[in-house]
Coordinates of C-alpha atoms in Angstrom, one line a residue:
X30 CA -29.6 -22.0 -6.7
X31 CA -26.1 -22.4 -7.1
X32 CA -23.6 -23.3 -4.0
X33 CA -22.1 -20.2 -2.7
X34 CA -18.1 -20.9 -2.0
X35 CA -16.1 -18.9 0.4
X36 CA -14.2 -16.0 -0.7
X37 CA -10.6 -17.9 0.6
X38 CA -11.7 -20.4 -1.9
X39 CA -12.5 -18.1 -4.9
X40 CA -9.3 -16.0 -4.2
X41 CA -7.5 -19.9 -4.6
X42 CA -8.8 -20.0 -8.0
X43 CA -8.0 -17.0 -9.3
X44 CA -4.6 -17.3 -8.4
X45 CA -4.2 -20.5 -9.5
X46 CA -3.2 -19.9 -12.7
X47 CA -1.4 -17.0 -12.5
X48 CA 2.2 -16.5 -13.4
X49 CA 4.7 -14.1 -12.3
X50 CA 5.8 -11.5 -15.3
X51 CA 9.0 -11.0 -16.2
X52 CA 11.1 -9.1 -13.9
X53 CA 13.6 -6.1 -15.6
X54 CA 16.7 -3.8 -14.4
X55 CA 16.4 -0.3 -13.8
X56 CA 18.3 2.5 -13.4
X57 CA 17.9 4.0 -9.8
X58 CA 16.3 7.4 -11.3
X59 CA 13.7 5.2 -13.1
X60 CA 12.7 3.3 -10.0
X61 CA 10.7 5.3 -7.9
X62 CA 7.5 3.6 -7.5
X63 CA 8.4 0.2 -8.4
X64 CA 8.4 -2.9 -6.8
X65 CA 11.7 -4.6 -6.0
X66 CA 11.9 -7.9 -7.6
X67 CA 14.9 -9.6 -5.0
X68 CA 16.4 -8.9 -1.9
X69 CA 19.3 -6.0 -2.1
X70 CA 22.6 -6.3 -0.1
X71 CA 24.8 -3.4 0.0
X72 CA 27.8 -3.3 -2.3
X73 CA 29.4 -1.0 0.0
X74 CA 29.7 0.0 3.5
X75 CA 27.9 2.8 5.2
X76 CA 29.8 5.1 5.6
X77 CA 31.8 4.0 2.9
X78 CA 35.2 5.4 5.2
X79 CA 35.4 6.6 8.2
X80 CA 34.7 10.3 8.1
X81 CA 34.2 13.6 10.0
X82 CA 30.9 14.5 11.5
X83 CA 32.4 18.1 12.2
X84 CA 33.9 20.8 10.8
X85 CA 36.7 21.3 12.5
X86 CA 40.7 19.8 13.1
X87 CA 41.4 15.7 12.9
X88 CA 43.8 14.7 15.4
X89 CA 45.2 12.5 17.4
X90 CA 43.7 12.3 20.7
X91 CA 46.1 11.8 22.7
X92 CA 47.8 15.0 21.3
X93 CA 45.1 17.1 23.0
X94 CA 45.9 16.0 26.4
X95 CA 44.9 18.4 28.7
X96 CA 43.8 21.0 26.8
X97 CA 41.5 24.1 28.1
X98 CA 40.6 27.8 26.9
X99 CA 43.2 28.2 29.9
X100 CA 46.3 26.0 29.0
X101 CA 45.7 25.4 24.7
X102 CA 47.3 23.3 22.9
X103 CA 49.5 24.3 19.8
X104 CA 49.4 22.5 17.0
X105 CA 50.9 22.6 13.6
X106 CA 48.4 22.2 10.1
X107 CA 49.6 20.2 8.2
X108 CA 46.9 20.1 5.5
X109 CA 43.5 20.4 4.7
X110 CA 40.7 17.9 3.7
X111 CA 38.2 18.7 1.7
X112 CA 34.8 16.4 1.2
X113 CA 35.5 14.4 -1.4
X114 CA 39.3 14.3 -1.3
X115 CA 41.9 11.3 -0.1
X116 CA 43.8 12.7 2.6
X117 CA 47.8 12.3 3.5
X118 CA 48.2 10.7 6.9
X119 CA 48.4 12.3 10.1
X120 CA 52.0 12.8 11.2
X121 CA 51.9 12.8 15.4
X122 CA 51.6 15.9 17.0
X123 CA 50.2 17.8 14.3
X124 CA 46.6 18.6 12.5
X125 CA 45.1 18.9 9.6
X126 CA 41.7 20.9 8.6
X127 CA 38.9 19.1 8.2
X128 CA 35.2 19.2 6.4
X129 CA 32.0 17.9 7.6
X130 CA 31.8 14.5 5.6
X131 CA 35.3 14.3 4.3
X132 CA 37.3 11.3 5.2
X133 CA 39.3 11.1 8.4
X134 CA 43.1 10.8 7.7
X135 CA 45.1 7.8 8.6
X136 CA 46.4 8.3 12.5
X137 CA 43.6 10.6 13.0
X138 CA 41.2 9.0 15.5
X139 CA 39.3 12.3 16.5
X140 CA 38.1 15.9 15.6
X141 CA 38.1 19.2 17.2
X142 CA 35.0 21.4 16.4
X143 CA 36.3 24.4 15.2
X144 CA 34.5 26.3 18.0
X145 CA 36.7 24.6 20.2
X146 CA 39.7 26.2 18.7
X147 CA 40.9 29.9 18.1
X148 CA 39.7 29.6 14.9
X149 CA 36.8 31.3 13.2
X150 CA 33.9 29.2 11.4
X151 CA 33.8 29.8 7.7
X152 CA 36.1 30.2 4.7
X153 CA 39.3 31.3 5.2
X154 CA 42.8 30.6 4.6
X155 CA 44.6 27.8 6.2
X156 CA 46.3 28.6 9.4
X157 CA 50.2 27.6 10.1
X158 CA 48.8 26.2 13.9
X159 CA 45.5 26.3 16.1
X160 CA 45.0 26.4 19.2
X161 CA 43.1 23.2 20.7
X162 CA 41.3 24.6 23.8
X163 CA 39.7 21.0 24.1
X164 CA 40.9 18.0 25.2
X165 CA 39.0 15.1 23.2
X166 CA 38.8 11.5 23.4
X167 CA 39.4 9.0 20.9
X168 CA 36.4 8.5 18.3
X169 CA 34.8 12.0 19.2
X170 CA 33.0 13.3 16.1
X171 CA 33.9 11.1 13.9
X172 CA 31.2 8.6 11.9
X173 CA 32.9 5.1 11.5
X174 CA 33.3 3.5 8.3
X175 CA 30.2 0.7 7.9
X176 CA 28.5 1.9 11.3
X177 CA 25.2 1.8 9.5
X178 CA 25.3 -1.4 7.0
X179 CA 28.7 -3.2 6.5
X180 CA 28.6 -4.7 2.6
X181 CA 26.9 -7.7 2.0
X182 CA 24.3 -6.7 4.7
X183 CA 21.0 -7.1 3.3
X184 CA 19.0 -3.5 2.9
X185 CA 15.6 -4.4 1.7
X186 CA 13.3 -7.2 0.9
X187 CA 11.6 -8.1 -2.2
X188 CA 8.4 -6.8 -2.2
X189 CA 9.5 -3.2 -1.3
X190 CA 8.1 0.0 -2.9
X191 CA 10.2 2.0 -3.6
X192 CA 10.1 5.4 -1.8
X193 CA 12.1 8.4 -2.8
X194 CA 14.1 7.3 0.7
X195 CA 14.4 3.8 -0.6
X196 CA 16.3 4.8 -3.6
X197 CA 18.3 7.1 -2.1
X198 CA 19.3 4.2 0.6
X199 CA 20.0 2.2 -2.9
X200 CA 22.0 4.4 -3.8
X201 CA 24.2 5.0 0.0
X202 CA 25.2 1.4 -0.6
X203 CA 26.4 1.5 -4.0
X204 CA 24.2 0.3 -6.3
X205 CA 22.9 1.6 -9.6
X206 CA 20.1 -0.4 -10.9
X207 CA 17.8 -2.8 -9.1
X208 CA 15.6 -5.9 -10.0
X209 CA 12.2 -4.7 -10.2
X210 CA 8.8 -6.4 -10.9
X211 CA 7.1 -6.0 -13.9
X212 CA 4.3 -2.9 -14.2
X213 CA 1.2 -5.1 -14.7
X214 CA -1.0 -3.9 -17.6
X215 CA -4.5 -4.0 -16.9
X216 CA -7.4 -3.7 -19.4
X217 CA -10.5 -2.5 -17.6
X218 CA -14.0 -2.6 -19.6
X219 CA -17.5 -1.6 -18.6
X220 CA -20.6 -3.4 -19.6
X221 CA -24.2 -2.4 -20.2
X222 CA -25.8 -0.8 -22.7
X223 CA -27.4 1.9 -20.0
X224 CA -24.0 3.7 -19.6
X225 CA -23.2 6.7 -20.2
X226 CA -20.0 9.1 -20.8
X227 CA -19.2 10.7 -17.0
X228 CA -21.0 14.5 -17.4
X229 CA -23.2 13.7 -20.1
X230 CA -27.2 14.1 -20.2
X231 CA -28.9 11.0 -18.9
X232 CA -31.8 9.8 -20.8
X233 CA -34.4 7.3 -18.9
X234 CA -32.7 4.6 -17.7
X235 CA -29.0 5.2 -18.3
X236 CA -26.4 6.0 -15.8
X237 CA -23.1 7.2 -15.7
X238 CA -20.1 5.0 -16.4
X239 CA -18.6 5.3 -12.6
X240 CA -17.0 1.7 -12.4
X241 CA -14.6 2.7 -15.4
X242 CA -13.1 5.8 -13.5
X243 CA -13.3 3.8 -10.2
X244 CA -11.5 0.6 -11.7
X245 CA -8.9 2.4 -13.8
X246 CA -7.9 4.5 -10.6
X247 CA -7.6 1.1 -8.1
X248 CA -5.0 -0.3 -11.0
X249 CA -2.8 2.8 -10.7
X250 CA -3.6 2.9 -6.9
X251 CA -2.3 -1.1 -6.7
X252 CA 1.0 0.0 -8.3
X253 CA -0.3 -1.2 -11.7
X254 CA -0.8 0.3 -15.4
X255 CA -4.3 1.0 -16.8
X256 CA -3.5 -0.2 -20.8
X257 CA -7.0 0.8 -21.9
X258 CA -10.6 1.0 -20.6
X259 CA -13.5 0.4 -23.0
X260 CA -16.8 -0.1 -22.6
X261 CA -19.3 -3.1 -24.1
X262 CA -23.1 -3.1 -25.2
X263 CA -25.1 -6.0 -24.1
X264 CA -24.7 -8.3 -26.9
X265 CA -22.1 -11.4 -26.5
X266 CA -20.7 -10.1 -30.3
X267 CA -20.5 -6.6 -29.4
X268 CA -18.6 -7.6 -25.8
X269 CA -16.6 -10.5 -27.3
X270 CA -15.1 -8.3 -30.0
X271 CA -14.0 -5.5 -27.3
X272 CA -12.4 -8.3 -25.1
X273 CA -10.1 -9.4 -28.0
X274 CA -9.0 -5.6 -28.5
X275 CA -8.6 -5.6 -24.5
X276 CA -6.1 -8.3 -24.3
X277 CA -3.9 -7.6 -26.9
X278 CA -2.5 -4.9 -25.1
X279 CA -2.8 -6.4 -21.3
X280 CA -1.7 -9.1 -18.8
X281 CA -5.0 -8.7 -17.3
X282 CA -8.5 -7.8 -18.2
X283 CA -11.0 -6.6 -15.4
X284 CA -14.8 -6.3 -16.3
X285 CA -17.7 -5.1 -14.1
X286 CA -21.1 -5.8 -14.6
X287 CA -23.0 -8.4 -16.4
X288 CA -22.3 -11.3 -14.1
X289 CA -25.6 -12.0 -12.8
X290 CA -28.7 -14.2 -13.8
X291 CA -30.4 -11.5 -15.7
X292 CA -31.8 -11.8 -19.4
X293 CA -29.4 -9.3 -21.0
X294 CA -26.0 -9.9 -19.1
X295 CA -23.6 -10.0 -21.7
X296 CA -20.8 -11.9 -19.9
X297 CA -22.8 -15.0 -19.0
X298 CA -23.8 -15.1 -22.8
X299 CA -20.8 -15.1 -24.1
X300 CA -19.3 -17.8 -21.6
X301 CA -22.6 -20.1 -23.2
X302 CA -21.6 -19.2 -27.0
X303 CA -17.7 -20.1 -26.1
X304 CA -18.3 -23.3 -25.0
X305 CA -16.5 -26.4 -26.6
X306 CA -13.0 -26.3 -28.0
X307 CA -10.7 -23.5 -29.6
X308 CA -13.1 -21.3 -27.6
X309 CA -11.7 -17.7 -28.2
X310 CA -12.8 -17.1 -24.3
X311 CA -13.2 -19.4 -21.0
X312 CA -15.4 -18.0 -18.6
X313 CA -16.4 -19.6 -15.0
X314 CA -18.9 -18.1 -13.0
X315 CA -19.6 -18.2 -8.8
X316 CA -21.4 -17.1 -6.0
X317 CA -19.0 -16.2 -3.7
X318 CA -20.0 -16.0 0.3
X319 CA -19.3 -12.4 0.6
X320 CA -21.3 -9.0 0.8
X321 CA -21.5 -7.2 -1.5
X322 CA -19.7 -8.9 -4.9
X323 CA -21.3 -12.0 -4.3
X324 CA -21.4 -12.9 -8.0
X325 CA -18.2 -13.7 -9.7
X326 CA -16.2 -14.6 -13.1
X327 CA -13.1 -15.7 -14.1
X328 CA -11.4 -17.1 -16.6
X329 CA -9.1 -16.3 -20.0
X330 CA -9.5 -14.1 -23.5
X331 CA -7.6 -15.3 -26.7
X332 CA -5.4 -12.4 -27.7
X333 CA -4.2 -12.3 -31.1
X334 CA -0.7 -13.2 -30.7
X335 CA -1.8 -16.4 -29.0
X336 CA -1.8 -15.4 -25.5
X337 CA -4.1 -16.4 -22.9
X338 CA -4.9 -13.1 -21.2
X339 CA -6.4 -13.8 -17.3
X340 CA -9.8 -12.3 -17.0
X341 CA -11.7 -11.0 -13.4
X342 CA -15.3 -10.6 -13.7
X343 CA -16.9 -8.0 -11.2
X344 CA -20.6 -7.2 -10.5
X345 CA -22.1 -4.1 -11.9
X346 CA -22.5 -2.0 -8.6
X347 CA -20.1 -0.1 -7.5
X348 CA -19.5 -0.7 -3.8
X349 CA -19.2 -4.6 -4.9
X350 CA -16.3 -3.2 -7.2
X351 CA -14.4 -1.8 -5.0
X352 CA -14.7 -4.6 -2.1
X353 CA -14.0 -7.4 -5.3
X354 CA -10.9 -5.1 -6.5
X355 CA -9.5 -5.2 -3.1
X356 CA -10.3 -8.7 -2.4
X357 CA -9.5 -10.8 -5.5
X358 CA -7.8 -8.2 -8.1
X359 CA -5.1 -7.0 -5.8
X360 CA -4.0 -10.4 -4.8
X361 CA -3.9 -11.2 -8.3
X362 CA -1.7 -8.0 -9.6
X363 CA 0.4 -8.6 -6.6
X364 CA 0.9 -12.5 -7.8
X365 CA 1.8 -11.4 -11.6
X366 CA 4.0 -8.6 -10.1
X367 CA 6.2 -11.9 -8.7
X368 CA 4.9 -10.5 -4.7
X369 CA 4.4 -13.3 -2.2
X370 CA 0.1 -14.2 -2.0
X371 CA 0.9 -17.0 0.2
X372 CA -1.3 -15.7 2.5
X373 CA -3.8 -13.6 0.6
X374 CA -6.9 -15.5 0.7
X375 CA -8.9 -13.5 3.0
X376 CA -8.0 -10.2 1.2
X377 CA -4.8 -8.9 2.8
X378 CA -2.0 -9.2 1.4
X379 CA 1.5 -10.2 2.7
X380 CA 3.6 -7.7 4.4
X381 CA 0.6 -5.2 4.7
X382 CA -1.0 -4.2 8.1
X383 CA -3.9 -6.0 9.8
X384 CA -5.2 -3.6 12.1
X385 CA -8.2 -3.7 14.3
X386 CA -11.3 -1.5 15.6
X387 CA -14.1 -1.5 17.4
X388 CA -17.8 -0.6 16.2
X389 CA -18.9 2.3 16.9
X390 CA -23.1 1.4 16.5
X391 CA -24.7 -2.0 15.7
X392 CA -25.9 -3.5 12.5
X393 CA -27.4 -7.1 11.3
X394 CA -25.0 -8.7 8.4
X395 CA -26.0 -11.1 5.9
X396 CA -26.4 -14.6 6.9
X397 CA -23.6 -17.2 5.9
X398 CA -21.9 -14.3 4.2
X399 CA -18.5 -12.7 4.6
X400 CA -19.5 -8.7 4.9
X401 CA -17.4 -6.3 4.0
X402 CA -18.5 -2.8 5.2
X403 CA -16.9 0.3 4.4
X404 CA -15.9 2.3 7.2
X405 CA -14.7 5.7 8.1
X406 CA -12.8 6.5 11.7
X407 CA -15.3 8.5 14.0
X408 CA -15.4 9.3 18.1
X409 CA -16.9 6.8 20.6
X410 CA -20.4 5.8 20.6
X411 CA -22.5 8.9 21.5
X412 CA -24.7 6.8 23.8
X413 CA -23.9 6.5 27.6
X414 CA -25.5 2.9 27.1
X415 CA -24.0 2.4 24.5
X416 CA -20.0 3.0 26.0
X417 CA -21.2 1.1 29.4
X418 CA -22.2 -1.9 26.8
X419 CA -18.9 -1.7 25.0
X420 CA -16.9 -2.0 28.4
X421 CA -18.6 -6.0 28.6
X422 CA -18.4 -6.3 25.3
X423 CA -16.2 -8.8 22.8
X424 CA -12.8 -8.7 23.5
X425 CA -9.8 -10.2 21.8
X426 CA -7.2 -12.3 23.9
X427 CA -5.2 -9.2 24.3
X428 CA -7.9 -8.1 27.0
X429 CA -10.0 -4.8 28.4
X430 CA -7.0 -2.1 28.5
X431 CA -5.9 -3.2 24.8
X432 CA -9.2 -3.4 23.9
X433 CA -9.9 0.3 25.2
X434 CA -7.1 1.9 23.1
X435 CA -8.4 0.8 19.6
X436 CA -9.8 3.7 17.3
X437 CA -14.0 3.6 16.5
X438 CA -15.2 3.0 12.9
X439 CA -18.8 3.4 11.1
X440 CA -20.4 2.8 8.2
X441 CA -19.6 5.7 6.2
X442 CA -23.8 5.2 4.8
X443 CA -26.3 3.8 7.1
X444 CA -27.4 1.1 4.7
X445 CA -24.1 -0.6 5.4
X446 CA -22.9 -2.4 2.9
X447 CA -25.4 -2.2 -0.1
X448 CA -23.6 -2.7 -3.1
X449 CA -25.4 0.6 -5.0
X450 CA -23.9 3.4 -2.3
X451 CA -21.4 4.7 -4.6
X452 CA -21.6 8.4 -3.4
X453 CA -20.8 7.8 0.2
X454 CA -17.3 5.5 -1.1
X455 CA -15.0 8.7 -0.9
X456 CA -15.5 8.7 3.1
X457 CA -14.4 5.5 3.3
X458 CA -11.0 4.7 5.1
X459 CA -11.0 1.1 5.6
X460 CA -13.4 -2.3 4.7
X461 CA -14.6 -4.1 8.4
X462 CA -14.7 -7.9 7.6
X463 CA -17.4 -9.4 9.4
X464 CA -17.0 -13.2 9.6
X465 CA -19.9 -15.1 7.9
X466 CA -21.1 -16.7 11.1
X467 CA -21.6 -13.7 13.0
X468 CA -25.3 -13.0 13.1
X469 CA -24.5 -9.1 14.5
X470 CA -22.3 -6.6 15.1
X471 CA -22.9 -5.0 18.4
X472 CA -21.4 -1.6 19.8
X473 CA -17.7 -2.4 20.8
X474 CA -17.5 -5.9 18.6
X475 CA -13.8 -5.7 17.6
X476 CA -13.7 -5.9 13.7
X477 CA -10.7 -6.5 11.5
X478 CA -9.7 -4.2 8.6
X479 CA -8.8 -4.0 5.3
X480 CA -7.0 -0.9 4.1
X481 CA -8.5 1.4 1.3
X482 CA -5.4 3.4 1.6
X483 CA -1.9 3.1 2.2
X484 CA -2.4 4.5 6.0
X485 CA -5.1 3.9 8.2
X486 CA -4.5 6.8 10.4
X487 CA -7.9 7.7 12.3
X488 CA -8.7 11.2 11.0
X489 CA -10.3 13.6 13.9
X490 CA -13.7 12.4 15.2
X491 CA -16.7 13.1 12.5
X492 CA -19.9 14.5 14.5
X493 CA -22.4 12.4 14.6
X494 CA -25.7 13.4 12.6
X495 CA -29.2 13.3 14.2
X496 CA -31.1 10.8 12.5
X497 CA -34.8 10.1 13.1
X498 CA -33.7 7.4 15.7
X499 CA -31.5 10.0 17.8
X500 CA -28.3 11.1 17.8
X501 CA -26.1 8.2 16.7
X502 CA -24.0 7.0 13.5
X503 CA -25.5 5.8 10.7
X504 CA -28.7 4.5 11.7
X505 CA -27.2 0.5 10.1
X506 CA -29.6 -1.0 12.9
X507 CA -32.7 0.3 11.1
X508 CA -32.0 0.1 7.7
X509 CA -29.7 -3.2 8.4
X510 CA -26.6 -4.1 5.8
X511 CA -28.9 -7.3 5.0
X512 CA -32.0 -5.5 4.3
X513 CA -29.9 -4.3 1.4
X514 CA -28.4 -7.5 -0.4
X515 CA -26.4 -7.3 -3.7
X516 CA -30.0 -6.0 -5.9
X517 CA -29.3 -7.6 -9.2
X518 CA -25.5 -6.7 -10.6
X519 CA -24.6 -6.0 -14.3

């Protein structure tokens, strides 16, 4: 049997040789969504000028001096300043009408609220004088000219996503195109000659094609572009002749199924029939220490114009997919997208949160494996032996009362992690990575987690179901995550 290698290891590999895609310009109205490609400074300040934050009169302050409703102030208007308009400058002991937002004239160094005036709010025409029935000090209501980002401050990081609130900050500091990273193009394809169109009658022995609609969906998920998804029978002509359409349309190809030992996998056959020189594919295959998705591929597919188009290799079941997207594909879109994968080895990448939670029930792992379970957010253990265990239980340096505050997971099935559970994957909020020399999780072990999502908020406590061996979670003690290891992948 072949040396299993851990994942950290396998994710090295992948990204190895990997290169960053060519980064382009866009306009600010076609960047929402996209990755920023470089750090952004702002061109100019914010506020850009020193403006009003009322409607109302600017002034001088000190021409306000001791004003009341009792004893006013009269002043003469000179002028009124509309948003948008460059004002004259403010002669002493007069005022000029001012907008909300509109620049603050030159001498000005305050504004009067018009409620604090004998004017009324609203349009009208401009008075000859107003009363001031306020005395105000210098810098009252009024925003000051780069008081939120002076230019050349920086504004965002490389790496960003662009939110519709990221552009418009873009935008508040002058700019009208950014550096993005290139939309990677990914080519998913299915194998096995037991699929079958999603909806369609199944005859003995086929299945639905799942992994395409699960695959296609993580790429667009990940920020990405699905270029095509096709499926492959199980012959190594039949699959090697839907890889070369694949790649001539993608920077990357990602397969599921047929990595495995078995007699008909169609992967491992064509990696024997491509051996040698001018191989039109390069295919390397591992066991990776990790449950599910411990068989792996990699490698590269000859595209007609020359390219060598990366290739990921995922196992067949579904559950494996989805752990194997987020653990080695994501990495390797974020590394073509030019994103720092300095430290995405174990899965996570840069820049994204690294929460932690405790277990809500207990359940054996896989020995010498790296599990990951998917988990939804649920209420404390239902157990009074169970919360007295938790309160001795495995803490992290942080200690008890941190400890206490962290949300509960479970399995969302109570076969753990088997690799087949495909229908119980929507109630899944996160992935609990179980180190590979842990023999157990017990009730209050503190797990880390990997996002499925881009928030892991804990939804409302799920009620817990009576099972045969009483009211608990998932019954993952009885059934056990290894008494369900990876059953043979396509």
């Amino acid at each position: 049997m072949a040396q299993m290698i851990p994942l950290e290891d396998y994710v090295t590999r992948v990204l190895e040789p990997l290169s960053p895609l060519e980064a382009s310009r866009l306009a600010l109205g076609d960047a929402h969504g996209r990755v920023l490609a470089e750090d952004v400074t702002a061109a100019v300040p914010v506020p850009p000028w020193t403006n009003s934050a009322m409607d109302g009169y600017a002034v001088r302050a000190e021409d306000t001096t001791g004003a009341s409703p009792q004893t006013p102030v009269v002043l003469p208007v000179s002028g009124d300043v509309p948003a948008g308009a460059a004002p004259q400058p403010l002669v002493a002991g007069t005022t000029q009408r001012i907008m909300t937002g509109a620049m603050l004239p030159e001498g000005a160094d305050a504004v009067v609220k018009v409620e604090d005036t004998d004017q009324v709010p609203g349009p009208h025409p401009l008075p000859d004088r107003v009363e001031i029935r306020a005395a105000v000090r210098p810098g009252l209501s009024i925003r000051r000219a780069g008081e939120d980002l002076g230019a050349g401050d920086p504004v965002m990081a490389a790496g960003t996503r662009l939110s519709a609130a990221a552009v418009s900050a873009l935008a508040s500091v002058g700019l009208g195109s950014v550096r993005v990273a290139a939309r990677v193009r990914v080519a998913v394809v299915s194998t096995g000659a037991e699929l079958r169109d999603a909806g369609h009658v199944l005859k003995p022995g086929t299945i639905p094609d799942s992994n395409s609609l699960l695959l296609a969906g993580l790429v667009a998920e990940h920020g990405a572009v699905c270029a095509s998804v096709s499926r492959s029978g199980d012959t190594a002509e039949d699959l090697a002749e839907v890889l070369r359409r694949a790649a001539s349309g993608a920077d990357l190809i990602v397969t599921s199924g047929g990595v495995s030992a078995g007699a008909f996998d169609p992967l491992t056959m064509l990696a024997e029939a491509n051996r040698g020189g001018g191989a039109a594919v390069r295919l390397d295959f591992v066991k990776v220490a990790m449950q599910p998705g411990k068989p792996q591929g990699h490698g590269w597919v000859r595209a007609d114009d020359g390219r060598r188009v990366p290739i990921i290799c995922l196992p067949g079941n579904p559950v494996s997919v989805l752990v194997s997207f987020t653990t080695i594909v994501a990495p390797a879109l974020a590394r073509l997208a030019g994103q720092d994968t300095s430290d995405s080895s174990d899965g996570m990448l840069p820049g994204r949160p690294r929460p932690t939670a405790r277990a809500a029930v207990a359940w054996r792992t896989p020995p010498g494996r790296r599990q990951h379970v998917p988990v939804r957010f649920t209420g404390p253990p239902a157990h009074p032996a169970a919360a007295e265990a938790d309160k001795h239980g495995n803490h992290a340096e942080g200690g008890a009362e941190e400890h206490a505050c962290l949300p509960w997971v479970t399995p969302t099935h109570r076969l753990g992690s088997g690799s087949h559970l495909v229908a119980s994957l929507p109630a899944a909020q996160a992935l609990a990575v179980v180190a590979a020399e842990v023999e157990a999780v017990e009730v209050g072990d503190e797990l880390p987690l990997i996002a499925l999502s881009d928030s892991l908020s804990p939804s409302p406590p799920v009620r817990t179901v009576e099972l045969a061996d009483g009211p608990r979670g998932p019954a993952v003690e009885s059934g056990g995550a290894s008494a369900t290891p990876d059953s043979p992948t396509r």
